[in-house]
Each structure stands twice: as structure tokens, then as C-alpha cells.
Amino acid sequence: MGRKPQDLTGRQFGLLTAMYPTEQRDKRGSVYWHCVCECGNTIDVPAAGLIHAHNRSCGCLKDQNQKAIADRRHLVDGTCVEVLEKRKKRRDNESGFRGVFRLKNSNRYRVDIGFKGKRYYVGLFDDYDEAVQARLKAENLIHNGFIKVWKEWNQKEQEDPEWGKEHPLVFNVRKVDGELQVEAGCR
């Protein structure tokens, strides 16, 4: 015998106000409640989602939060400065170091680095430590180089926004004769 459903009528859960229970149930038997969001939209939400704060809006809160996050980020040519500053190892990384990949059918390591939506091939190495050092060298040249140039440019731009508009940040990576090269500065 099931429990009697809670009466949530008129209660506020985040931006949602529970209006009335519907006939619909989720897979665990939780009653769906018809709710009105502060933005004016209506949505049916399981009681458990309301009570445990899994559902706090019709979806408008997620949009607001994503816009707020985007406003706090510093994007330059599609590159997020904060992501470069706080790089982490990916969970699915098997080699133990980002950008270093062990080839499936050999004991060799491929090294890549990504920047501005492009992947740059750094090299192929027999030794893991040599591959890691090559990746660190590429990170220092590209990622750390970009952060350094951006911070200098950003400081000048904060002092004089007109200067920033007249002198956009330039940081381009290209490969010449197998070597990664960086063109950095202001126009």
C-alpha cells in the first residue's frame, strides 16, 4: 500500500509554484504537479523533483545561469582564458598526461595540443617522458604564452578601453618546417 501524496498546492520551490497534482506519475510513483514559473511558463514536475530541489524553474533559470557564466568568462577568438589557466587531466586519458596518446599497436606516443579550436601535431615519440616534455614545451609556448600576452593586453585595455578597440589582441599559431611558431602582439 502506497503513501498518501503530499499536498504541495501553493508552495514555492525556487521559481516554481505548485498549482495542482496531475494524474501522471514517474517511474517511482511520484505524482507530477502542474507548476507555474515566475517567468510565466507552466511545467509538470514530479513532487520528488520539487521537494529535493532538482527542479527549481521551467528551464529559464538554466538559461540565466549560462548567460551569467558566459559574462564572467574571458573569451578571445573562441579561447577561454580561464580554461587554459585551470587545465585538468581528462577522465578518459589513458596515458596519464593531457595531449599525450599511446598508439594502439605500438609503444609510441603521439603528442597534440589544441588552441582556438584547432589541433596541432607536436610529434611522435618512443619514450613517454620525452613525449611529456614535448607537450610541456608546446603548452609553455602556446597556452602559457597566450595567457601572458592576454594579461598584458587586458591590463592595458582595462586602463584605456579605446586603446583595446584600436589594438585587438593577436595570437596566432602556425607550424613552419615541423616547428610550432607563435605570432603575438597587438595590431
mmCIF file of C-alpha atoms in Angstrom:
data_model
loop_
_atom_site.group_PDB
_atom_site.id
_atom_site.type_symbol
_atom_site.label_atom_id
_atom_site.label_comp_id
_atom_site.label_asym_id
_atom_site.label_seq_id
_atom_site.Cartn_x
_atom_site.Cartn_y
_atom_site.Cartn_z
ATOM 1 C CA MET A 1 0.000 0.000 0.000
ATOM 2 C CA GLY A 2 1.480 3.363 -1.073
ATOM 3 C CA ARG A 3 1.899 6.522 0.944
ATOM 4 C CA LYS A 4 -0.557 9.379 0.664
ATOM 5 C CA PRO A 5 0.922 12.042 -1.639
ATOM 6 C CA GLN A 6 1.962 15.331 -0.010
ATOM 7 C CA ASP A 7 -0.217 18.357 -0.726
ATOM 8 C CA LEU A 8 2.102 20.899 -2.323
ATOM 9 C CA THR A 9 -0.631 23.271 -3.514
ATOM 10 C CA GLY A 10 0.541 26.887 -3.415
ATOM 11 C CA ARG A 11 4.045 26.052 -2.152
ATOM 12 C CA GLN A 12 7.030 27.773 -3.732
ATOM 13 C CA PHE A 13 10.039 25.729 -4.943
ATOM 14 C CA GLY A 14 12.679 28.038 -6.364
ATOM 15 C CA LEU A 15 10.892 29.909 -9.156
ATOM 16 C CA LEU A 16 8.090 27.316 -9.369
ATOM 17 C CA THR A 17 4.748 27.450 -7.576
ATOM 18 C CA ALA A 18 2.906 24.114 -7.336
ATOM 19 C CA MET A 19 -0.707 24.545 -8.526
ATOM 20 C CA TYR A 20 -2.347 21.097 -8.562
ATOM 21 C CA PRO A 21 -1.447 17.391 -8.883
ATOM 22 C CA THR A 22 -1.905 15.686 -12.239
ATOM 23 C CA GLU A 23 -2.784 12.065 -12.955
ATOM 24 C CA GLN A 24 0.735 11.446 -14.301
ATOM 25 C CA ARG A 25 3.324 9.503 -12.232
ATOM 26 C CA ASP A 26 7.045 8.979 -12.710
ATOM 27 C CA LYS A 27 8.674 5.512 -12.662
ATOM 28 C CA ARG A 28 8.929 5.618 -8.854
ATOM 29 C CA GLY A 29 5.300 6.603 -8.430
ATOM 30 C CA SER A 30 5.924 10.264 -7.601
ATOM 31 C CA VAL A 31 2.976 12.494 -8.509
ATOM 32 C CA TYR A 32 3.556 15.129 -11.184
ATOM 33 C CA TRP A 33 2.489 18.628 -10.154
ATOM 34 C CA HIS A 34 1.379 21.327 -12.562
ATOM 35 C CA CYS A 35 3.547 24.345 -11.698
ATOM 36 C CA VAL A 36 3.758 27.965 -12.791
ATOM 37 C CA CYS A 37 7.187 29.543 -13.122
ATOM 38 C CA GLU A 38 7.845 33.191 -12.219
ATOM 39 C CA CYS A 39 8.622 33.832 -15.892
ATOM 40 C CA GLY A 40 5.027 32.793 -16.757
ATOM 41 C CA ASN A 41 5.659 29.351 -18.259
ATOM 42 C CA THR A 42 3.910 26.254 -16.949
ATOM 43 C CA ILE A 43 5.507 22.855 -16.461
ATOM 44 C CA ASP A 44 4.612 19.477 -14.938
ATOM 45 C CA VAL A 45 7.243 18.329 -12.433
ATOM 46 C CA PRO A 46 7.435 15.233 -10.168
ATOM 47 C CA ALA A 47 6.868 16.012 -6.482
ATOM 48 C CA ALA A 48 10.253 14.474 -5.651
ATOM 49 C CA GLY A 49 11.919 16.901 -8.069
ATOM 50 C CA LEU A 50 10.296 19.828 -6.280
ATOM 51 C CA ILE A 51 10.892 18.620 -2.723
ATOM 52 C CA HIS A 52 14.544 17.679 -3.301
ATOM 53 C CA ALA A 53 15.230 20.873 -5.327
ATOM 54 C CA HIS A 54 16.084 19.046 -8.564
ATOM 55 C CA ASN A 55 13.594 21.245 -10.416
ATOM 56 C CA ARG A 56 13.706 24.939 -9.495
ATOM 57 C CA SER A 57 12.370 26.513 -12.687
ATOM 58 C CA CYS A 58 10.858 25.742 -16.078
ATOM 59 C CA GLY A 59 14.339 25.943 -17.592
ATOM 60 C CA CYS A 60 14.643 29.728 -17.589
ATOM 61 C CA LEU A 61 16.990 29.610 -14.579
ATOM 62 C CA LYS A 62 19.439 27.443 -16.537
ATOM 63 C CA ASP A 63 19.421 29.987 -19.371
ATOM 64 C CA GLN A 64 20.064 32.828 -16.899
ATOM 65 C CA ASN A 65 22.899 30.918 -15.224
ATOM 66 C CA GLN A 66 24.554 30.075 -18.549
ATOM 67 C CA LYS A 67 24.422 33.740 -19.602
ATOM 68 C CA ALA A 68 25.915 34.781 -16.252
ATOM 69 C CA ILE A 69 28.749 32.267 -16.642
ATOM 70 C CA ALA A 70 29.413 33.449 -20.198
ATOM 71 C CA ASP A 71 29.567 37.050 -18.964
ATOM 72 C CA ARG A 72 32.224 36.116 -16.371
ATOM 73 C CA ARG A 73 34.433 34.329 -18.879
ATOM 74 C CA HIS A 74 37.084 35.993 -20.959
ATOM 75 C CA LEU A 75 36.758 34.644 -24.493
ATOM 76 C CA VAL A 76 39.362 35.722 -27.030
ATOM 77 C CA ASP A 77 38.949 34.320 -30.544
ATOM 78 C CA GLY A 78 36.922 31.458 -29.076
ATOM 79 C CA THR A 79 39.581 30.654 -26.464
ATOM 80 C CA CYS A 80 38.563 30.825 -22.809
ATOM 81 C CA VAL A 81 41.400 32.209 -20.709
ATOM 82 C CA GLU A 82 40.074 30.612 -17.500
ATOM 83 C CA VAL A 83 40.023 27.138 -19.067
ATOM 84 C CA LEU A 84 43.669 27.494 -20.126
ATOM 85 C CA GLU A 85 44.655 28.686 -16.649
ATOM 86 C CA LYS A 86 42.967 25.766 -14.875
ATOM 87 C CA ARG A 87 43.601 22.854 -17.222
ATOM 88 C CA LYS A 88 42.869 19.418 -15.813
ATOM 89 C CA LYS A 89 43.586 15.889 -16.944
ATOM 90 C CA ARG A 90 40.627 14.350 -18.740
ATOM 91 C CA ARG A 91 38.988 11.394 -17.053
ATOM 92 C CA ASP A 92 39.314 9.215 -20.171
ATOM 93 C CA ASN A 93 43.038 9.941 -20.570
ATOM 94 C CA GLU A 94 44.921 6.629 -20.523
ATOM 95 C CA SER A 95 48.488 7.913 -20.824
ATOM 96 C CA GLY A 96 48.332 9.950 -17.630
ATOM 97 C CA PHE A 97 49.132 13.269 -19.289
ATOM 98 C CA ARG A 98 46.862 15.531 -21.347
ATOM 99 C CA GLY A 99 47.689 15.674 -25.036
ATOM 100 C CA VAL A 100 49.892 12.554 -24.909
ATOM 101 C CA PHE A 101 48.339 9.486 -26.531
ATOM 102 C CA ARG A 102 49.770 5.976 -26.687
ATOM 103 C CA LEU A 103 49.290 4.477 -30.139
ATOM 104 C CA LYS A 104 47.238 1.278 -30.063
ATOM 105 C CA ASN A 105 49.511 -1.061 -31.996
ATOM 106 C CA SER A 106 52.887 0.181 -30.777
ATOM 107 C CA ASN A 107 54.702 1.573 -27.771
ATOM 108 C CA ARG A 108 54.985 5.026 -29.304
ATOM 109 C CA TYR A 109 53.355 8.233 -28.085
ATOM 110 C CA ARG A 110 51.664 10.891 -30.187
ATOM 111 C CA VAL A 111 51.598 14.449 -28.830
ATOM 112 C CA ASP A 112 48.974 17.016 -29.838
ATOM 113 C CA ILE A 113 47.947 20.399 -28.500
ATOM 114 C CA GLY A 114 44.718 22.266 -29.090
ATOM 115 C CA PHE A 115 44.256 26.005 -29.421
ATOM 116 C CA LYS A 116 41.480 28.176 -30.896
ATOM 117 C CA GLY A 117 39.525 25.119 -31.995
ATOM 118 C CA LYS A 118 42.439 23.560 -33.909
ATOM 119 C CA ARG A 119 44.658 20.600 -33.047
ATOM 120 C CA TYR A 120 48.360 20.870 -33.723
ATOM 121 C CA TYR A 121 50.512 17.781 -34.120
ATOM 122 C CA VAL A 122 53.630 18.142 -31.962
ATOM 123 C CA GLY A 123 55.352 14.849 -32.701
ATOM 124 C CA LEU A 124 55.677 11.080 -32.319
ATOM 125 C CA PHE A 125 57.956 9.742 -29.563
ATOM 126 C CA ASP A 126 59.315 6.349 -28.497
ATOM 127 C CA ASP A 127 59.777 7.450 -24.884
ATOM 128 C CA TYR A 128 56.869 8.559 -22.665
ATOM 129 C CA ASP A 129 58.956 11.092 -20.715
ATOM 130 C CA GLU A 130 60.206 12.615 -23.954
ATOM 131 C CA ALA A 131 56.591 12.925 -25.156
ATOM 132 C CA VAL A 132 55.537 14.619 -21.904
ATOM 133 C CA GLN A 133 58.437 17.084 -22.164
ATOM 134 C CA ALA A 134 57.439 17.906 -25.752
ATOM 135 C CA ARG A 135 53.848 18.522 -24.613
ATOM 136 C CA LEU A 136 55.018 20.757 -21.742
ATOM 137 C CA LYS A 137 57.197 22.736 -24.150
ATOM 138 C CA ALA A 138 54.221 23.189 -26.514
ATOM 139 C CA GLU A 139 51.956 24.214 -23.588
ATOM 140 C CA ASN A 140 54.515 26.747 -22.448
ATOM 141 C CA LEU A 141 54.814 28.200 -25.945
ATOM 142 C CA ILE A 142 51.103 28.282 -26.794
ATOM 143 C CA HIS A 143 48.876 28.162 -23.700
ATOM 144 C CA ASN A 144 51.133 29.940 -21.211
ATOM 145 C CA GLY A 145 52.328 32.327 -23.919
ATOM 146 C CA PHE A 146 48.727 33.228 -24.748
ATOM 147 C CA ILE A 147 47.828 33.779 -21.083
ATOM 148 C CA LYS A 148 50.861 36.048 -20.585
ATOM 149 C CA VAL A 149 50.127 38.127 -23.697
ATOM 150 C CA TRP A 150 46.408 38.300 -22.851
ATOM 151 C CA LYS A 151 47.073 39.515 -19.290
ATOM 152 C CA GLU A 152 49.372 42.276 -20.571
ATOM 153 C CA TRP A 153 46.840 43.263 -23.250
ATOM 154 C CA ASN A 154 43.909 43.077 -20.790
ATOM 155 C CA GLN A 155 45.671 45.334 -18.286
ATOM 156 C CA LYS A 156 46.217 47.999 -20.970
ATOM 157 C CA GLU A 157 42.641 47.542 -22.195
ATOM 158 C CA GLN A 158 41.259 47.994 -18.651
ATOM 159 C CA GLU A 159 43.191 51.260 -18.292
ATOM 160 C CA ASP A 160 42.072 52.559 -21.699
ATOM 161 C CA PRO A 161 39.126 50.760 -23.384
ATOM 162 C CA GLU A 162 39.582 52.832 -26.554
ATOM 163 C CA TRP A 163 43.141 51.519 -26.854
ATOM 164 C CA GLY A 164 41.737 47.977 -26.637
ATOM 165 C CA LYS A 165 39.330 48.641 -29.513
ATOM 166 C CA GLU A 166 42.072 50.155 -31.662
ATOM 167 C CA HIS A 167 44.626 47.431 -30.850
ATOM 168 C CA PRO A 168 42.981 43.988 -30.884
ATOM 169 C CA LEU A 169 44.917 41.099 -29.384
ATOM 170 C CA VAL A 170 46.708 38.933 -31.927
ATOM 171 C CA PHE A 171 47.919 35.451 -31.036
ATOM 172 C CA ASN A 172 48.286 33.045 -33.931
ATOM 173 C CA VAL A 173 49.881 29.614 -34.023
ATOM 174 C CA ARG A 174 51.300 28.018 -37.136
ATOM 175 C CA LYS A 175 53.609 25.185 -37.985
ATOM 176 C CA VAL A 176 56.699 26.001 -40.043
ATOM 177 C CA ASP A 177 59.160 23.247 -41.023
ATOM 178 C CA GLY A 178 57.703 20.932 -38.362
ATOM 179 C CA GLU A 179 58.059 23.509 -35.557
ATOM 180 C CA LEU A 180 55.231 25.355 -33.817
ATOM 181 C CA GLN A 181 55.574 29.125 -34.040
ATOM 182 C CA VAL A 182 53.582 31.889 -32.384
ATOM 183 C CA GLU A 183 52.789 35.359 -33.683
ATOM 184 C CA ALA A 184 51.705 37.528 -30.744
ATOM 185 C CA GLY A 185 51.026 41.168 -30.038
ATOM 186 C CA CYS A 186 48.590 43.929 -30.908
ATOM 187 C CA ARG A 187 47.594 45.293 -34.283
#
